[in-house]
Amino acid sequence: MTGQDCRAQSWGKASPDGVYAVGARVGWVSVGVDHDTAELAVQALRRWWRQMGQATYPLARRLLVTAHGGGSSSRRSRLWQLELQGLADELQLVISGCHLPPGTSQWSQIEHRMFSHSTQHWRGRPLASREVVIQPIGATITTQGLRRASALDENECPLGRTVAEAEMEALKIKRDPFHSEWNSHLSPRQ
């Protein structure tokens, strides 16, 4: 998972957030038009699962999500944990979250194998509309077989949403013994 923020003069903001399924070589990019928040990041996961993941992995009982250590999917973000718990509940999947250690996000596979192709398509081309941002992302098929889909996410994601202590206590979270500060598992609540 990753999120990057782009601004344009006339049409506002674009916040791409993506999912890259390494084994299947398929990717999904949701381009949000509001703030880059945990809600937007988890919505990208939700849309990927509904559009691609469920068909690609029909027998899945758990989902492994690797994420950057900061930003909308920060390991310290209470909203990220709450939103992932909601997704685990909705999909009835155990979601294991593994965060990249600090200072290592530049080695993320999603950056090199997915988002690098987007910037190649955009090179020298004015990002004059949301369609100009989205269309090349979904049209990319690499020589290594990576396929991607993309869609606009027009949901509002306001900043400043707080998560109450009671909501945190209701999470069904288990810290992994290996680097528990970066790795955890969220089981669906019944």
CSV table of C-alpha atoms in Angstrom, one decimal:
chain,number,residue,atom,x,y,z
A,1,MET,CA,0.0,0.0,0.0
A,2,THR,CA,1.1,3.5,-0.7
A,3,GLY,CA,-0.3,6.9,-1.0
A,4,GLN,CA,1.1,9.8,-2.9
A,5,ASP,CA,-0.3,13.3,-3.2
A,6,CYS,CA,-0.6,15.3,-6.4
A,7,ARG,CA,-1.9,18.8,-6.8
A,8,ALA,CA,-3.1,20.5,-10.0
A,9,GLN,CA,-4.1,24.1,-10.6
A,10,SER,CA,-7.6,23.9,-12.0
A,11,TRP,CA,-9.2,20.6,-10.9
A,12,GLY,CA,-8.0,20.2,-7.4
A,13,LYS,CA,-6.2,17.3,-5.7
A,14,ALA,CA,-5.4,13.7,-6.6
A,15,SER,CA,-4.3,11.2,-3.9
A,16,PRO,CA,-3.3,7.9,-5.5
A,17,ASP,CA,-3.4,4.9,-3.1
A,18,GLY,CA,-2.5,1.5,-4.4
A,19,VAL,CA,-2.5,-2.2,-3.8
A,20,TYR,CA,0.0,-4.5,-5.5
A,21,ALA,CA,-0.6,-8.3,-5.3
A,22,VAL,CA,2.9,-9.5,-5.7
A,23,GLY,CA,2.2,-13.2,-6.6
A,24,ALA,CA,-0.5,-12.4,-9.1
A,25,ARG,CA,1.2,-9.4,-10.6
A,26,VAL,CA,-1.9,-7.3,-10.5
A,27,GLY,CA,-2.4,-3.9,-9.0
A,28,TRP,CA,-5.2,-1.5,-8.1
A,29,VAL,CA,-4.9,2.3,-7.8
A,30,SER,CA,-7.7,4.4,-6.3
A,31,VAL,CA,-7.3,8.1,-6.9
A,32,GLY,CA,-8.9,10.0,-4.1
A,33,VAL,CA,-10.0,13.6,-4.6
A,34,ASP,CA,-9.9,14.5,-0.9
A,35,HIS,CA,-7.3,14.2,1.9
A,36,ASP,CA,-4.9,11.3,2.0
A,37,THR,CA,-6.2,9.6,5.2
A,38,ALA,CA,-6.4,6.1,6.6
A,39,GLU,CA,-10.0,6.0,5.4
A,40,LEU,CA,-8.8,6.6,1.8
A,41,ALA,CA,-6.1,3.9,2.1
A,42,VAL,CA,-8.5,1.3,3.5
A,43,GLN,CA,-11.1,2.2,0.9
A,44,ALA,CA,-8.4,1.4,-1.8
A,45,LEU,CA,-7.9,-2.0,-0.1
A,46,ARG,CA,-11.7,-2.6,-0.1
A,47,ARG,CA,-12.1,-1.7,-3.7
A,48,TRP,CA,-9.1,-3.8,-4.7
A,49,TRP,CA,-10.6,-6.8,-2.9
A,50,ARG,CA,-14.0,-6.3,-4.5
A,51,GLN,CA,-12.7,-5.7,-8.0
A,52,MET,CA,-9.7,-8.0,-8.2
A,53,GLY,CA,-8.6,-9.7,-5.0
A,54,GLN,CA,-11.6,-11.8,-4.3
A,55,ALA,CA,-11.6,-13.3,-7.8
A,56,THR,CA,-7.8,-13.8,-7.7
A,57,TYR,CA,-7.7,-15.4,-4.2
A,58,PRO,CA,-11.2,-17.0,-3.8
A,59,LEU,CA,-10.0,-19.3,-1.0
A,60,ALA,CA,-8.3,-16.6,1.1
A,61,ARG,CA,-8.9,-16.6,4.8
A,62,ARG,CA,-6.4,-13.9,5.6
A,63,LEU,CA,-4.9,-10.9,3.9
A,64,LEU,CA,-1.3,-9.6,4.4
A,65,VAL,CA,-1.0,-5.9,4.0
A,66,THR,CA,2.5,-4.3,3.9
A,67,ALA,CA,2.5,-0.6,4.4
A,68,HIS,CA,4.8,2.3,4.8
A,69,GLY,CA,5.7,3.3,8.4
A,70,GLY,CA,4.2,6.8,8.1
A,71,GLY,CA,1.5,8.7,6.3
A,72,SER,CA,-2.1,7.5,6.1
A,73,SER,CA,-1.2,3.9,6.8
A,74,SER,CA,1.1,4.7,9.7
A,75,ARG,CA,1.7,2.0,12.2
A,76,ARG,CA,0.9,4.5,14.9
A,77,SER,CA,-2.4,5.7,13.4
A,78,ARG,CA,-5.3,4.7,15.5
A,79,LEU,CA,-7.6,5.5,12.5
A,80,TRP,CA,-5.6,3.1,10.3
A,81,GLN,CA,-6.1,0.3,12.9
A,82,LEU,CA,-9.8,1.1,13.3
A,83,GLU,CA,-10.5,1.2,9.6
A,84,LEU,CA,-8.6,-2.1,9.0
A,85,GLN,CA,-10.7,-3.7,11.8
A,86,GLY,CA,-13.8,-2.6,10.0
A,87,LEU,CA,-12.5,-4.1,6.8
A,88,ALA,CA,-11.6,-7.4,8.6
A,89,ASP,CA,-15.2,-7.5,10.0
A,90,GLU,CA,-16.7,-6.7,6.7
A,91,LEU,CA,-14.7,-9.3,4.7
A,92,GLN,CA,-14.5,-11.8,7.5
A,93,LEU,CA,-10.7,-12.1,6.9
A,94,VAL,CA,-7.8,-11.9,9.3
A,95,ILE,CA,-5.8,-8.9,8.2
A,96,SER,CA,-2.1,-9.0,9.1
A,97,GLY,CA,-0.5,-5.6,8.9
A,98,CYS,CA,3.3,-5.4,8.4
A,99,HIS,CA,4.9,-2.0,8.3
A,100,LEU,CA,8.2,-1.3,6.6
A,101,PRO,CA,10.8,-0.3,9.1
A,102,PRO,CA,11.6,3.5,9.3
A,103,GLY,CA,13.7,4.7,6.4
A,104,THR,CA,13.1,1.7,4.1
A,105,SER,CA,10.0,2.7,2.2
A,106,GLN,CA,12.1,3.5,-0.9
A,107,TRP,CA,12.6,-0.3,-1.3
A,108,SER,CA,8.8,-0.9,-1.4
A,109,GLN,CA,7.9,-3.1,-4.3
A,110,ILE,CA,4.7,-1.1,-5.0
A,111,GLU,CA,6.9,2.0,-5.6
A,112,HIS,CA,9.2,0.3,-8.0
A,113,ARG,CA,6.9,-2.1,-9.8
A,114,MET,CA,3.7,-0.1,-9.9
A,115,PHE,CA,4.0,3.7,-9.3
A,116,SER,CA,7.1,4.1,-11.4
A,117,HIS,CA,5.2,3.2,-14.5
A,118,SER,CA,2.6,5.9,-13.7
A,119,THR,CA,5.2,8.5,-13.6
A,120,GLN,CA,6.6,7.3,-16.9
A,121,HIS,CA,3.2,7.8,-18.5
A,122,TRP,CA,2.8,11.2,-17.0
A,123,ARG,CA,6.3,12.4,-18.0
A,124,GLY,CA,6.1,15.6,-20.0
A,125,ARG,CA,2.3,15.5,-20.0
A,126,PRO,CA,0.3,18.2,-18.2
A,127,LEU,CA,-2.1,16.6,-15.6
A,128,ALA,CA,-5.0,18.7,-16.9
A,129,SER,CA,-7.8,16.5,-15.5
A,130,ARG,CA,-8.5,13.6,-13.2
A,131,GLU,CA,-9.0,11.4,-16.3
A,132,VAL,CA,-5.4,12.2,-17.5
A,133,VAL,CA,-4.2,11.0,-14.1
A,134,ILE,CA,-6.4,7.9,-13.9
A,135,GLN,CA,-6.5,6.5,-17.5
A,136,PRO,CA,-2.7,5.8,-17.9
A,137,ILE,CA,-2.6,4.0,-14.5
A,138,GLY,CA,-5.2,1.5,-15.5
A,139,ALA,CA,-4.0,1.1,-19.1
A,140,THR,CA,-0.5,-0.1,-18.0
A,141,ILE,CA,0.6,-3.6,-18.8
A,142,THR,CA,4.3,-4.2,-18.3
A,143,THR,CA,6.6,-6.5,-20.2
A,144,GLN,CA,6.9,-8.5,-16.9
A,145,GLY,CA,3.1,-9.1,-17.0
A,146,LEU,CA,2.0,-6.5,-14.4
A,147,ARG,CA,-1.7,-5.5,-15.0
A,148,ARG,CA,-3.4,-2.7,-13.2
A,149,ALA,CA,-6.8,-1.2,-12.8
A,150,SER,CA,-7.7,2.2,-11.5
A,151,ALA,CA,-10.7,4.2,-10.5
A,152,LEU,CA,-11.6,7.6,-9.1
A,153,ASP,CA,-12.6,7.7,-5.4
A,154,GLU,CA,-14.8,10.7,-4.8
A,155,ASN,CA,-15.5,10.0,-1.2
A,156,GLU,CA,-14.8,12.7,1.4
A,157,CYS,CA,-12.0,11.9,3.8
A,158,PRO,CA,-12.0,14.8,6.3
A,159,LEU,CA,-8.9,15.4,8.4
A,160,GLY,CA,-8.9,15.4,12.2
A,161,ARG,CA,-11.1,12.4,12.8
A,162,THR,CA,-10.3,11.1,16.3
A,163,VAL,CA,-10.6,7.5,17.6
A,164,ALA,CA,-11.9,7.1,21.1
A,165,GLU,CA,-10.2,4.9,23.6
A,166,ALA,CA,-13.3,2.6,23.8
A,167,GLU,CA,-13.0,2.1,20.0
A,168,MET,CA,-9.3,1.1,20.4
A,169,GLU,CA,-10.2,-1.3,23.2
A,170,ALA,CA,-12.8,-3.0,21.0
A,171,LEU,CA,-10.2,-3.9,18.3
A,172,LYS,CA,-9.5,-7.6,18.0
A,173,ILE,CA,-5.8,-7.0,17.5
A,174,LYS,CA,-2.9,-9.3,18.3
A,175,ARG,CA,0.7,-8.0,18.1
A,176,ASP,CA,3.1,-10.3,16.4
A,177,PRO,CA,6.0,-11.5,18.5
A,178,PHE,CA,8.4,-10.5,15.7
A,179,HIS,CA,8.8,-6.7,15.9
A,180,SER,CA,5.4,-6.2,17.5
A,181,GLU,CA,5.9,-2.4,16.9
A,182,TRP,CA,5.5,-3.0,13.2
A,183,ASN,CA,3.5,-6.2,12.8
A,184,SER,CA,0.0,-7.1,14.0
A,185,HIS,CA,-3.1,-9.2,13.1
A,186,LEU,CA,-6.7,-8.0,13.2
A,187,SER,CA,-9.3,-10.8,13.4
A,188,PRO,CA,-12.9,-10.3,12.4
A,189,ARG,CA,-15.3,-9.5,15.3
A,190,GLN,CA,-18.4,-11.7,15.2
